[in-house]
Amino acid sequence: MTKLVYFAWVRERIGKGEEVIELDPAIVTVGDLLAHLKTRGEEYAAALEYENVIRVAINQEHVEHDAPIKGATEIALFPPMTGG
Amino acid sequence: MTKLVYFAWVRERIGKGEEVIELDPAIVTVGDLLAHLKTRGEEYAAALEYENVIRVAINQEHVEHDAPIKGATEIALFPPMTGG
Amino acid sequence: MAQPRIVVQHDDFDIAAEMSRISGQNRNIGAVVTFSGLCRDEAGTLAALEIEHYPGMAEAEIGRVAAEVLGRWTLTGLTIIHRFGLIKPGENIVLVMAASVHREAAFNAASFLMDYLKNTAPFWKKEHLTTGEERGWVEAKTKDQEAFKRLHSL
Amino acid sequence: MAQPRIVVQHDDFDIAAEMSRISGQNRNIGAVVTFSGLCRDEAGTLAALEIEHYPGMAEAEIGRVAAEVLGRWTLTGLTIIHRFGLIKPGENIVLVMAASVHREAAFNAASFLMDYLKNTAPFWKKEHLTTGEERGWVEAKTKDQEAFKRLHSL
């Protein structure tokens, strides 16, 4: 089981802040995960429409879209940061 | 009559903070003034020994050594600044 | 130097207290550079900013940025405070305070830290207008996004 | 912006009060960069700095530097305070506070202002040692002297 967490407009479009899901072993990279999530419903498709702007962190560290998700206990999806 | 003011080690070596002197009309530039002051005694010669490090301000604005002193009411001589 | 001081909180901070804390650590500090980021009123149109953050990762990521800065410049103290929640115009959002023996290190460290922080620390701003509407999420500037991509080669 | 605030005094200053003063002027300030220059203890050897200044010219020259900075960067506030007289390790010597809409202007203005000020404002430091002796006048750094010469082509 993997915990997914969402922030800002990704959270708003998906309609929840977090969820725990079972990931198929065929989902190897972050890119695979994003493609899979888009099939879970309209709200996911809307949230992840512009896939390449989505930032991803695994276990609270930024990763690239080709990073493997093996070993992830928490995967976060969010828009580009606007702090500071 | 022109007021001369001295700061930091220039003041200490000359032994006073200010004085008012009558300047000969042949003293045209700052450089002429420095050369003249050096003839006024050992303490002046010691203060102005390394003439090119001496900074000069006329009426409270930095000037170069070739600046004319005409119109000066206050001429200041001091070492390079070390504020900030 | 001691560990950097990193705080993520809703509450406001006290610059004078942070200054005493950083300069009290060491009597050989010659320079303290402080950056305060404030909430602008956008010519009277903005009622408040709502700042969302990723608890845990926010602190961890600021810690990674601080470690990078401490590897590049020799500092005698470093404090970073980032607020979240509802923040009104004129209020503080972020504080970066860098102390060093000579001023160049503190200036460079504080400036670099802010650039880096904006691009990598997980905070997002939403604007609430004085009309009562939400203008929505602030968009990341293109130059900030490009800086992030250079760092992470996405 | 309003006139810069320029103060030359013996008394210490209050950073929090200066911050309120500069940010209270305008609700569209996004960034305040503060430089505090402190008296170092030089590894315990320094008892105090004695700062001599040229009254009148000190204020005038800081005003000229401030005008130069305000011509180069768009600021919403600028404060410069320089102390004189006897100053002990850990105490403040100088404060530069620059406020702007975006952070780059405030950082660049504060950093430039300090470089410029060190080279042209008529202040001189003498060191008093913990042994009771005077070490004498602090020598200007070669790079500061060269910067002054470039400015004034002496």
CSV table of C-alpha atoms in Angstrom, one decimal, chain A residues 7-44:
chain,number,residue,atom,x,y,z
A,7,PHE,CA,-1.4,19.8,-2.6
A,8,ALA,CA,-2.8,23.1,-3.9
A,9,TRP,CA,-4.8,22.9,-7.2
A,10,VAL,CA,-3.9,19.2,-7.6
A,11,ARG,CA,-5.6,18.5,-4.3
A,12,GLU,CA,-8.5,20.7,-5.2
A,13,ARG,CA,-9.1,19.1,-8.6
A,14,ILE,CA,-8.8,15.6,-7.3
A,15,GLY,CA,-11.0,16.5,-4.4
A,16,LYS,CA,-9.0,15.0,-1.6
A,17,GLY,CA,-5.7,15.7,0.2
A,18,GLU,CA,-4.6,12.1,0.5
A,19,GLU,CA,-5.5,8.5,-0.2
A,20,VAL,CA,-3.9,5.0,0.2
A,21,ILE,CA,-3.8,2.8,-2.8
A,22,GLU,CA,-2.5,-0.6,-3.9
A,23,LEU,CA,-0.2,-0.2,-6.9
A,24,ASP,CA,0.1,-2.8,-9.6
A,25,PRO,CA,3.8,-4.0,-9.9
A,26,ALA,CA,3.6,-2.9,-13.6
A,27,ILE,CA,3.7,0.7,-12.4
A,28,VAL,CA,7.5,1.2,-12.2
A,29,THR,CA,8.2,4.9,-12.6
A,30,VAL,CA,6.6,8.2,-11.5
A,31,GLY,CA,5.5,8.6,-15.2
A,32,ASP,CA,3.7,5.2,-15.1
A,33,LEU,CA,1.9,6.3,-11.9
A,34,LEU,CA,0.7,9.5,-13.4
A,35,ALA,CA,-0.6,7.7,-16.5
A,36,HIS,CA,-2.4,5.2,-14.2
A,37,LEU,CA,-4.0,7.9,-12.0
A,38,LYS,CA,-5.4,9.7,-15.1
A,39,THR,CA,-7.5,6.5,-15.8
A,40,ARG,CA,-9.1,6.7,-12.3
A,41,GLY,CA,-11.7,9.3,-13.2
A,42,GLU,CA,-12.4,12.7,-14.6
A,43,GLU,CA,-11.1,14.6,-11.6
A,44,TYR,CA,-7.7,12.9,-11.9
